[in-house]
CSV table of C-alpha atoms in Angstrom, one decimal:
chain,number,residue,atom,x,y,z
G,28,UNK,CA,-34.5,37.3,-134.7
G,29,UNK,CA,-31.4,37.1,-132.7
G,30,UNK,CA,-32.3,40.7,-132.0
G,31,UNK,CA,-35.4,40.2,-131.2
G,32,UNK,CA,-34.5,37.0,-128.7
G,33,UNK,CA,-31.6,39.4,-127.1
G,34,UNK,CA,-34.2,42.1,-126.5
G,35,UNK,CA,-36.6,39.8,-124.8
G,36,UNK,CA,-33.4,38.8,-122.2
G,37,UNK,CA,-32.6,42.5,-121.2
G,38,UNK,CA,-35.2,43.8,-117.9
G,39,UNK,CA,-35.4,47.6,-119.3
G,40,UNK,CA,-37.2,46.3,-123.0
G,41,UNK,CA,-39.7,44.6,-120.7
G,42,UNK,CA,-40.4,42.5,-123.8
G,43,UNK,CA,-42.7,39.9,-123.2
G,44,UNK,CA,-42.6,36.4,-125.1
G,45,UNK,CA,-44.7,33.0,-124.4
G,46,UNK,CA,-41.3,31.2,-124.5
G,47,UNK,CA,-40.8,30.3,-120.6
G,48,UNK,CA,-37.1,29.9,-121.2
G,49,UNK,CA,-36.1,33.0,-122.0
G,50,UNK,CA,-38.0,34.3,-119.0
G,51,UNK,CA,-36.5,32.2,-117.0
G,52,UNK,CA,-33.2,32.8,-118.1
G,53,UNK,CA,-33.7,36.5,-118.4
G,54,UNK,CA,-34.3,36.3,-114.4
G,55,UNK,CA,-31.3,34.4,-114.1
G,56,UNK,CA,-29.1,36.8,-116.0
G,57,UNK,CA,-30.4,39.3,-112.9
G,58,UNK,CA,-29.7,36.5,-110.1
G,59,UNK,CA,-27.2,35.7,-108.0
G,60,UNK,CA,-28.2,32.2,-107.0
G,61,UNK,CA,-30.9,29.5,-108.0
G,62,UNK,CA,-33.3,28.3,-105.2
G,63,UNK,CA,-36.1,25.3,-105.8
G,64,UNK,CA,-37.5,22.6,-104.0
G,65,UNK,CA,-39.0,19.5,-104.4
G,66,UNK,CA,-39.9,17.4,-106.7
G,67,UNK,CA,-36.7,19.5,-108.5
G,68,UNK,CA,-37.7,18.0,-111.7
G,69,UNK,CA,-39.9,20.8,-112.4
G,70,UNK,CA,-37.3,23.1,-112.2
G,71,UNK,CA,-34.8,21.1,-113.9
G,72,UNK,CA,-34.6,23.5,-117.2
G,73,UNK,CA,-34.0,26.1,-114.5
G,74,UNK,CA,-31.4,24.0,-113.3
G,75,UNK,CA,-29.1,23.9,-116.2
G,76,UNK,CA,-29.6,27.3,-117.5
G,77,UNK,CA,-28.7,27.7,-114.1
G,78,UNK,CA,-25.5,25.9,-114.3
G,79,UNK,CA,-24.7,27.4,-117.9
G,80,UNK,CA,-24.6,30.6,-116.1
G,81,UNK,CA,-22.1,29.7,-113.3
G,82,UNK,CA,-25.0,30.2,-110.7
G,83,UNK,CA,-25.2,27.8,-107.4
G,84,UNK,CA,-28.4,26.1,-106.8
G,85,UNK,CA,-29.7,25.7,-103.7
G,86,UNK,CA,-32.2,22.7,-103.5
G,87,UNK,CA,-34.7,22.1,-100.1
G,88,UNK,CA,-35.6,18.6,-100.3
G,89,UNK,CA,-38.9,17.4,-98.8
G,90,UNK,CA,-38.9,14.3,-100.7
G,91,UNK,CA,-37.0,11.2,-101.7
G,92,UNK,CA,-37.6,9.5,-105.2
G,93,UNK,CA,-38.5,7.1,-106.6
G,94,UNK,CA,-41.4,6.4,-103.7
G,95,UNK,CA,-41.6,2.8,-102.2
G,96,UNK,CA,-43.6,0.9,-100.3
G,97,UNK,CA,-42.8,-3.0,-98.7
G,98,UNK,CA,-40.0,-2.9,-101.2
G,99,UNK,CA,-41.8,-2.1,-104.4
G,100,UNK,CA,-42.4,1.2,-106.3
G,101,UNK,CA,-45.3,2.8,-105.6
G,102,UNK,CA,-45.8,3.9,-109.1
G,103,UNK,CA,-44.2,1.7,-111.7
G,104,UNK,CA,-45.2,3.4,-115.1
G,105,UNK,CA,-42.3,4.3,-117.5
G,106,UNK,CA,-43.0,8.1,-117.2
G,107,UNK,CA,-42.3,7.8,-113.5
G,108,UNK,CA,-39.5,6.0,-113.5
G,109,UNK,CA,-37.9,8.6,-116.3
G,110,UNK,CA,-39.0,11.2,-114.1
G,111,UNK,CA,-37.4,9.7,-111.2
G,112,UNK,CA,-33.9,9.5,-113.2
G,113,UNK,CA,-34.6,13.7,-114.1
G,114,UNK,CA,-35.3,13.4,-109.9
G,115,UNK,CA,-31.6,12.2,-109.6
G,116,UNK,CA,-29.9,14.1,-111.6
G,117,UNK,CA,-31.2,17.2,-110.4
G,118,UNK,CA,-29.9,16.5,-107.0
G,119,UNK,CA,-26.5,15.7,-108.6
G,120,UNK,CA,-27.0,18.9,-110.1
G,121,UNK,CA,-27.5,20.9,-107.0
G,122,UNK,CA,-24.3,22.6,-105.2
G,123,UNK,CA,-26.0,22.6,-102.0
G,124,UNK,CA,-29.0,19.9,-100.4
G,125,UNK,CA,-31.0,21.4,-97.8
G,126,UNK,CA,-33.0,18.8,-95.7
G,127,UNK,CA,-35.2,19.1,-92.6
G,128,UNK,CA,-34.1,16.5,-90.5
G,129,UNK,CA,-31.3,14.1,-89.7
G,130,UNK,CA,-33.5,11.4,-91.1
G,131,UNK,CA,-33.1,11.9,-94.8
G,132,UNK,CA,-29.2,11.6,-94.1
G,133,UNK,CA,-29.4,7.4,-94.2
G,134,UNK,CA,-30.1,8.0,-97.9
G,135,UNK,CA,-26.8,7.7,-100.4
G,136,UNK,CA,-28.0,10.5,-102.7
G,137,UNK,CA,-28.4,13.1,-99.3
G,138,UNK,CA,-24.9,12.5,-97.7
G,139,UNK,CA,-23.9,15.5,-98.4
G,140,UNK,CA,-26.8,17.5,-97.4
G,141,UNK,CA,-27.1,19.7,-94.9
G,142,UNK,CA,-29.9,19.5,-91.8
G,143,UNK,CA,-31.3,23.0,-91.5
G,144,UNK,CA,-34.7,22.7,-89.3
G,145,UNK,CA,-37.5,25.2,-90.9
G,146,UNK,CA,-39.2,24.4,-86.7
G,147,UNK,CA,-40.3,26.1,-84.1
G,148,UNK,CA,-37.3,26.2,-81.3
G,149,UNK,CA,-38.1,25.6,-77.9
G,150,UNK,CA,-36.3,28.9,-76.9
G,151,UNK,CA,-39.0,30.6,-79.1
G,152,UNK,CA,-42.3,28.9,-77.9
G,153,UNK,CA,-44.5,31.5,-76.1
G,154,UNK,CA,-46.6,29.6,-73.6
G,155,UNK,CA,-50.5,29.7,-75.6
G,156,UNK,CA,-53.7,28.4,-72.9
G,157,UNK,CA,-52.5,24.3,-73.0
G,158,UNK,CA,-55.0,22.5,-75.0
G,159,UNK,CA,-56.5,19.1,-72.7
G,160,UNK,CA,-58.5,16.8,-74.8
G,161,UNK,CA,-59.5,15.0,-71.5
G,162,UNK,CA,-62.7,17.5,-70.9
G,163,UNK,CA,-64.0,17.3,-74.5
G,164,UNK,CA,-66.7,15.3,-75.5
G,165,UNK,CA,-65.0,14.7,-79.2
G,166,UNK,CA,-62.2,15.5,-80.9
G,167,UNK,CA,-62.0,17.5,-84.6
G,168,UNK,CA,-59.3,16.0,-86.5
G,169,UNK,CA,-58.1,17.4,-89.7
G,170,UNK,CA,-56.3,16.1,-92.6
G,171,UNK,CA,-55.6,18.2,-95.7
G,172,UNK,CA,-53.3,17.1,-99.1
G,173,UNK,CA,-53.5,14.5,-101.2
G,174,UNK,CA,-55.0,11.1,-101.0
G,175,UNK,CA,-53.3,7.9,-102.5
G,176,UNK,CA,-51.6,4.7,-101.5
G,177,UNK,CA,-48.3,6.8,-100.0
G,178,UNK,CA,-50.8,8.1,-97.1
G,179,UNK,CA,-51.8,5.1,-95.3
G,180,UNK,CA,-54.8,7.4,-94.2
G,181,UNK,CA,-57.2,4.2,-93.8
G,182,UNK,CA,-54.7,2.5,-91.9
G,183,UNK,CA,-54.3,5.8,-89.4
G,184,UNK,CA,-58.0,5.8,-88.9
G,185,UNK,CA,-58.2,2.6,-87.9
G,186,UNK,CA,-55.2,3.0,-85.8
G,187,UNK,CA,-56.7,6.0,-84.1
G,188,UNK,CA,-60.2,4.6,-84.2
G,189,UNK,CA,-58.4,1.9,-81.5
G,190,UNK,CA,-56.5,4.2,-79.2
G,191,UNK,CA,-59.3,6.9,-78.8
G,192,UNK,CA,-61.4,7.0,-75.8
G,193,UNK,CA,-63.7,9.2,-77.5
G,194,UNK,CA,-65.7,9.9,-80.5
G,195,UNK,CA,-64.2,12.1,-82.9
G,196,UNK,CA,-64.8,13.7,-86.6
G,197,UNK,CA,-62.0,13.6,-89.2
G,198,UNK,CA,-62.5,16.6,-91.8
G,199,UNK,CA,-60.4,16.0,-95.4
G,200,UNK,CA,-59.7,18.9,-97.4
G,201,UNK,CA,-58.7,17.6,-100.2
G,202,UNK,CA,-60.0,17.2,-103.7
G,203,UNK,CA,-59.1,13.2,-103.9
G,204,UNK,CA,-62.0,11.2,-103.4
G,205,UNK,CA,-61.7,8.6,-100.2
G,206,UNK,CA,-63.6,5.7,-99.1
G,207,UNK,CA,-63.3,5.4,-94.9
G,208,UNK,CA,-63.1,1.9,-93.3
G,209,UNK,CA,-66.9,0.3,-92.7
G,210,UNK,CA,-65.9,-0.8,-88.9
G,211,UNK,CA,-64.5,2.7,-87.5
G,212,UNK,CA,-66.1,2.9,-84.4
G,213,UNK,CA,-65.2,6.3,-82.9
G,214,UNK,CA,-64.1,8.5,-85.9
G,215,UNK,CA,-66.8,9.9,-88.5
G,216,UNK,CA,-65.0,11.0,-91.8
G,217,UNK,CA,-66.6,14.4,-93.6
G,218,UNK,CA,-64.7,15.2,-96.8
G,219,UNK,CA,-64.8,18.4,-97.3
G,220,UNK,CA,-63.5,18.7,-100.9
G,221,UNK,CA,-60.7,21.0,-102.2
G,222,UNK,CA,-60.5,24.6,-100.5
G,223,UNK,CA,-57.8,27.2,-101.2
G,224,UNK,CA,-54.9,27.8,-98.9
G,225,UNK,CA,-56.5,30.9,-97.5
G,226,UNK,CA,-59.7,29.1,-96.9
G,227,UNK,CA,-57.8,26.6,-95.4
G,228,UNK,CA,-55.9,28.4,-92.8
G,229,UNK,CA,-59.2,29.8,-91.2
G,230,UNK,CA,-60.8,26.5,-91.5
G,231,UNK,CA,-57.4,24.7,-89.7
G,232,UNK,CA,-58.4,27.0,-86.6
G,233,UNK,CA,-61.5,25.5,-85.8
G,234,UNK,CA,-59.9,22.0,-85.4
G,235,UNK,CA,-58.6,20.6,-82.5
G,236,UNK,CA,-55.6,18.3,-84.1
G,237,UNK,CA,-53.9,18.3,-87.4
G,238,UNK,CA,-53.5,14.4,-88.8
G,239,UNK,CA,-50.3,13.5,-90.7
G,240,UNK,CA,-50.3,10.0,-91.9
G,241,UNK,CA,-48.0,7.8,-94.1
G,242,UNK,CA,-48.5,4.0,-94.7
G,243,UNK,CA,-46.8,1.7,-92.7
G,244,UNK,CA,-45.0,0.3,-95.1
G,245,UNK,CA,-43.7,3.6,-96.5
G,246,UNK,CA,-39.7,3.2,-97.2
G,247,UNK,CA,-36.9,6.1,-97.1
G,248,UNK,CA,-36.9,9.2,-95.4
G,249,UNK,CA,-39.9,12.0,-95.5
G,250,UNK,CA,-40.6,15.2,-93.7
G,251,UNK,CA,-44.4,15.7,-93.8
G,252,UNK,CA,-44.8,19.3,-94.9
G,253,UNK,CA,-48.6,19.5,-94.3
G,254,UNK,CA,-47.7,20.0,-90.4
G,255,UNK,CA,-46.1,23.4,-91.2
G,256,UNK,CA,-49.3,24.3,-92.3
G,257,UNK,CA,-51.6,23.0,-89.1
G,258,UNK,CA,-48.9,24.6,-86.6
G,259,UNK,CA,-49.1,27.6,-88.3
G,260,UNK,CA,-52.8,27.1,-87.4
G,261,UNK,CA,-51.9,26.4,-84.0
G,262,UNK,CA,-53.0,22.8,-84.1
G,263,UNK,CA,-50.9,20.3,-82.5
G,264,UNK,CA,-49.9,17.4,-84.7
G,265,UNK,CA,-50.6,13.8,-84.5
G,266,UNK,CA,-48.2,11.7,-86.9
G,267,UNK,CA,-49.4,7.6,-87.8
G,268,UNK,CA,-46.8,6.3,-89.9
G,269,UNK,CA,-43.6,4.4,-90.4
G,270,UNK,CA,-40.5,5.6,-87.9
G,271,UNK,CA,-39.1,9.1,-88.6
G,272,UNK,CA,-36.9,9.1,-85.7
G,273,UNK,CA,-35.8,13.2,-86.2
G,274,UNK,CA,-39.2,14.4,-87.1
G,275,UNK,CA,-40.9,12.6,-83.8
G,276,UNK,CA,-38.5,13.8,-81.8
G,277,UNK,CA,-39.5,17.4,-83.3
G,278,UNK,CA,-43.0,16.9,-82.4
G,279,UNK,CA,-41.7,15.7,-78.7
G,280,UNK,CA,-39.3,18.1,-77.6
G,281,UNK,CA,-41.5,21.5,-79.0
G,282,UNK,CA,-44.4,19.8,-77.5
G,283,UNK,CA,-46.4,20.7,-80.5
G,284,UNK,CA,-47.2,17.2,-80.8
G,285,UNK,CA,-47.1,13.2,-80.5
G,286,UNK,CA,-46.2,9.7,-83.0
G,287,UNK,CA,-49.2,7.2,-82.4
G,288,UNK,CA,-48.4,4.3,-80.9
G,289,UNK,CA,-50.0,1.9,-78.8
G,290,UNK,CA,-49.0,3.7,-75.5
G,291,UNK,CA,-50.1,6.7,-76.9
G,292,UNK,CA,-53.1,8.8,-75.1
G,293,UNK,CA,-54.7,11.7,-77.1
G,294,UNK,CA,-55.4,13.5,-74.0
G,295,UNK,CA,-52.0,15.5,-73.4
G,296,UNK,CA,-51.0,19.0,-72.7
G,297,UNK,CA,-49.7,20.9,-75.6
G,298,UNK,CA,-48.0,24.7,-75.8
G,299,UNK,CA,-48.2,25.8,-79.0
G,300,UNK,CA,-45.8,28.8,-80.8
G,301,UNK,CA,-47.1,32.1,-81.2
G,302,UNK,CA,-47.2,34.0,-84.4
G,303,UNK,CA,-44.0,36.0,-83.4
G,304,UNK,CA,-42.2,32.8,-82.6
G,305,UNK,CA,-43.4,31.1,-86.1
G,306,UNK,CA,-41.4,34.2,-88.0
G,307,UNK,CA,-38.7,34.1,-85.6
G,308,UNK,CA,-38.1,30.7,-87.1
G,309,UNK,CA,-38.4,31.6,-90.6
G,310,UNK,CA,-35.7,34.3,-89.9
G,311,UNK,CA,-33.1,31.9,-88.1
G,312,UNK,CA,-34.4,29.1,-90.7
G,313,UNK,CA,-33.1,31.9,-93.8
G,314,UNK,CA,-30.0,32.9,-91.8
G,315,UNK,CA,-28.4,29.8,-91.3
G,316,UNK,CA,-29.1,29.3,-95.5
G,317,UNK,CA,-27.2,32.8,-95.6
G,318,UNK,CA,-24.1,31.6,-93.5
G,319,UNK,CA,-23.9,28.3,-96.3
G,320,UNK,CA,-24.0,31.0,-99.2
G,321,UNK,CA,-21.3,33.0,-97.7
G,322,UNK,CA,-19.4,30.3,-97.1
């Protein structure tokens, strides 16, 4: 048995095994480091193996757990509490924590994190034809992702319905059901169901705006990763939710979107990044990660 296990860990033997732990260990033996992203709990076994092998761990943190809304846990079940404990343990094990914005640094568990924005920077932007919503009869909004209480989608729609001065259609790409508010006057909701990432990328290009929504009572830092999908498709972003100062600043300084507020006007001009600048931003991001590892 020992020889069989040993053989399965040596790449040139190419022995197949149904045990994912052995496959992970084999990869770690051939690797210099382990890169994981949140939820970190899904990678806890690999992280433990990396620690045993002395491999450094880089964790990209998009979400912070437990998720709280208006001072209470979003999910108070025992298994969720256990998962949150595992998540915090994984944060502690990580050698390098990388976050998107300074919004995350306010959390004690992320105080040692380093900020490396995976974003389009103004110097990389190449002008495209401005999007002037004032000349359109209606707007095509897109919302993609999970729908639950943390999203606050109903609250977002009610608010946007008030500040719009024209008709809008919200196309929802999600497997989760959604019942829109009854008293919408300008916004029509169409549920398109779940589509693959490839189909979604093509569909987004037919829209005018990508909607990012968080419950107004959502507590703690966040970086809505779907904004990257919208920007990759050339869509400006409208963010509705609790104050995320640095995320909103990114939208403003890059000209890629707005934070919905009482003074918001959805007839703004935006300059979207080209595909070239998207890849330039990726190269810049991973270049900064490489510098961290070199230290």
